[in-house]
Coordinates of C-alpha atoms in Angstrom, one line a residue:
X1 CA 26.8 -132.8 37.3
X2 CA 30.8 -133.2 38.6
X3 CA 31.1 -129.3 37.6
X4 CA 28.1 -128.2 39.3
X5 CA 29.6 -130.0 42.4
X6 CA 33.0 -128.6 42.0
X7 CA 31.1 -125.0 41.6
X8 CA 29.1 -125.7 44.5
X9 CA 32.2 -126.5 46.5
X10 CA 33.7 -123.4 45.6
X11 CA 30.8 -121.2 46.8
X12 CA 30.5 -122.8 49.8
X13 CA 34.5 -121.7 50.5
X14 CA 33.0 -117.7 50.0
X15 CA 32.6 -116.2 53.1
X16 CA 29.3 -115.2 53.5
X17 CA 29.7 -111.3 54.3
X18 CA 32.2 -109.0 52.7
X19 CA 34.0 -106.9 55.6
X20 CA 33.3 -103.5 55.7
X21 CA 35.0 -100.8 53.7
X22 CA 37.6 -98.9 56.0
X23 CA 35.7 -95.9 57.6
X24 CA 36.2 -92.4 56.3
X25 CA 37.6 -89.7 58.8
X26 CA 40.1 -91.7 61.0
X27 CA 43.4 -90.1 62.2
X28 CA 45.9 -90.1 59.2
X29 CA 48.7 -89.7 61.5
X30 CA 50.6 -92.3 63.8
X31 CA 50.8 -92.4 67.4
X32 CA 49.1 -89.1 67.6
X33 CA 48.8 -89.4 71.9
X34 CA 52.7 -90.4 72.0
X35 CA 52.3 -93.6 73.7
X36 CA 54.8 -95.5 71.6
X37 CA 58.3 -94.6 72.1
X38 CA 61.2 -94.6 74.6
X39 CA 60.5 -97.2 77.2
X40 CA 60.6 -96.2 81.5
X41 CA 60.6 -92.6 81.1
X42 CA 59.9 -91.7 84.5
X43 CA 58.7 -87.9 85.4
X44 CA 59.9 -87.0 81.6
X45 CA 63.1 -87.8 79.0
X46 CA 64.5 -84.3 77.2
X47 CA 64.6 -85.5 73.3
X48 CA 67.0 -83.2 71.1
X49 CA 66.4 -81.7 67.5
X50 CA 66.5 -84.7 64.9
X51 CA 65.7 -87.3 67.6
X52 CA 62.5 -89.9 66.1
X53 CA 62.5 -91.6 69.3
X54 CA 58.8 -90.9 69.7
X55 CA 56.9 -93.6 66.8
X56 CA 56.0 -91.7 63.9
X57 CA 57.5 -88.0 64.9
X58 CA 60.8 -86.1 64.7
X59 CA 62.0 -83.2 67.1
X60 CA 62.4 -80.2 65.2
X61 CA 63.6 -76.7 66.1
X62 CA 64.9 -77.8 69.3
X63 CA 64.8 -79.6 72.4
X64 CA 61.3 -80.9 73.9
X65 CA 60.3 -83.2 77.1
X66 CA 58.4 -86.4 76.1
X67 CA 56.3 -86.1 79.5
X68 CA 55.5 -89.5 81.4
X69 CA 54.2 -89.1 85.5
X70 CA 55.3 -85.6 85.3
X71 CA 52.0 -84.6 84.7
X72 CA 48.6 -86.1 83.9
X73 CA 48.2 -86.3 80.1
X74 CA 44.5 -85.2 78.5
X75 CA 45.0 -89.0 76.7
X76 CA 46.8 -91.9 78.0
X77 CA 50.0 -91.3 79.6
X78 CA 51.9 -89.2 78.0
X79 CA 52.2 -85.8 76.5
X80 CA 54.7 -83.3 75.0
X81 CA 56.5 -80.0 76.6
X82 CA 57.4 -77.8 73.8
X83 CA 60.3 -76.6 75.8
X84 CA 62.8 -79.1 77.0
X85 CA 64.9 -78.6 79.8
X86 CA 65.9 -76.4 78.5
X87 CA 64.7 -75.5 74.9
X88 CA 62.4 -74.2 72.1
X89 CA 61.1 -77.2 70.5
X90 CA 58.6 -78.6 68.1
X91 CA 57.5 -81.9 66.7
X92 CA 56.6 -83.1 63.1
X93 CA 54.8 -86.0 60.9
X94 CA 54.8 -86.6 57.0
X95 CA 51.5 -88.1 56.2
X96 CA 49.5 -89.3 52.9
X97 CA 47.2 -86.9 51.4
X98 CA 44.9 -86.1 48.3
X99 CA 46.0 -82.9 46.7
X100 CA 43.0 -80.1 46.9
X101 CA 41.5 -81.9 50.0
X102 CA 40.8 -79.9 53.5
X103 CA 41.9 -81.6 56.5
X104 CA 41.2 -81.0 60.0
X105 CA 43.8 -81.1 62.6
X106 CA 42.6 -81.5 66.1
X107 CA 44.7 -81.4 69.3
X108 CA 44.6 -80.7 73.3
X109 CA 46.6 -78.0 74.6
X110 CA 47.7 -76.8 77.9
X111 CA 50.2 -74.7 79.3
X112 CA 52.9 -75.5 82.4
X113 CA 51.9 -74.7 85.5
X114 CA 52.3 -71.2 86.6
X115 CA 53.8 -70.3 83.3
X116 CA 50.9 -68.2 82.4
X117 CA 50.2 -67.4 78.7
X118 CA 51.7 -69.7 76.3
X119 CA 51.8 -70.3 72.4
X120 CA 52.5 -72.6 69.5
X121 CA 52.0 -72.9 65.7
X122 CA 50.4 -75.6 63.7
X123 CA 51.9 -75.6 60.3
X124 CA 50.8 -77.7 57.2
X125 CA 50.7 -77.4 53.3
X126 CA 52.3 -73.8 53.6
X127 CA 49.9 -72.5 56.1
X128 CA 49.8 -72.0 59.7
X129 CA 47.8 -71.1 62.6
X130 CA 48.6 -69.6 66.2
X131 CA 46.9 -71.0 69.4
X132 CA 47.4 -69.6 72.7
X133 CA 46.4 -70.9 76.2
X134 CA 46.8 -69.9 79.9
X135 CA 48.0 -72.3 82.1
X136 CA 45.4 -70.6 84.8
X137 CA 44.8 -72.8 87.9
X138 CA 45.9 -76.0 86.4
X139 CA 48.2 -78.5 88.3
X140 CA 50.7 -81.1 87.5
X141 CA 47.7 -83.5 88.3
X142 CA 45.3 -81.7 86.4
X143 CA 46.4 -79.5 83.2
X144 CA 44.1 -77.1 81.9
X145 CA 43.3 -78.9 78.6
X146 CA 42.1 -77.1 76.0
X147 CA 40.8 -78.7 72.5
X148 CA 41.9 -76.5 69.2
X149 CA 41.4 -77.2 65.8
X150 CA 42.2 -75.7 62.5
X151 CA 41.9 -76.7 59.1
X152 CA 44.0 -76.9 55.8
X153 CA 43.8 -77.7 52.3
X154 CA 46.5 -80.6 51.1
X155 CA 49.0 -79.0 48.4
X156 CA 50.3 -82.5 47.4
X157 CA 50.4 -86.4 47.7
X158 CA 52.1 -86.1 51.4
X159 CA 52.0 -83.2 53.6
X160 CA 54.0 -82.8 56.9
X161 CA 52.5 -81.3 59.6
X162 CA 54.6 -79.7 62.1
X163 CA 53.4 -78.3 66.0
X164 CA 56.0 -75.8 67.5
X165 CA 56.5 -73.5 70.7
X166 CA 56.4 -69.5 69.6
X167 CA 58.1 -68.8 73.0
X168 CA 61.1 -67.4 73.3
X169 CA 61.3 -66.3 77.3
X170 CA 61.3 -69.1 79.9
X171 CA 62.7 -72.0 78.1
X172 CA 61.7 -74.5 80.8
X173 CA 57.5 -73.6 81.3
X174 CA 56.4 -74.5 78.2
X175 CA 53.2 -75.6 76.1
X176 CA 51.9 -78.9 76.4
X177 CA 50.5 -81.0 73.3
X178 CA 48.2 -84.2 73.4
X179 CA 46.2 -86.4 71.0
X180 CA 46.9 -85.3 67.7
X181 CA 45.1 -85.8 64.9
X182 CA 44.4 -85.3 61.5
X183 CA 41.2 -86.0 59.4
X184 CA 39.9 -85.6 56.2

């Protein structure tokens, strides 16, 4: 009887339901909208190559601008102009992958108003894809955002995603990125 009482007590301590497994398909990147980083950036804050001031991201190739109030972001309140003040830069992040598995990169892309055509490279797992966008009639308050996507197949247990400008002409009016995600 005593054993039965102990057994029933233990059963009562167990949760009634079990937690649902984590959903597959969530963003594998940290801080894909660049919201976490330096405080009080105002219009924008220039970040040099090698900077890791934006949580999860490292600045590559040259200077970029982490944009606050200067443009209206596609998601949240921040975005990145891949042309610093001045500079031709990029950002990268390394994340866990499964070798041989296909992943999808999505991001929002715009061009600085009056910049005309601007381009970026999106690179991962030894492959890359070029995207171009035109500033069109976009303004600081209403950039002409386009959602772009690309797929790659992982070649290892970790993959580095790099997004960088293709431009080398006007070093202050660049392509702008926001809301970057990688999903399986």
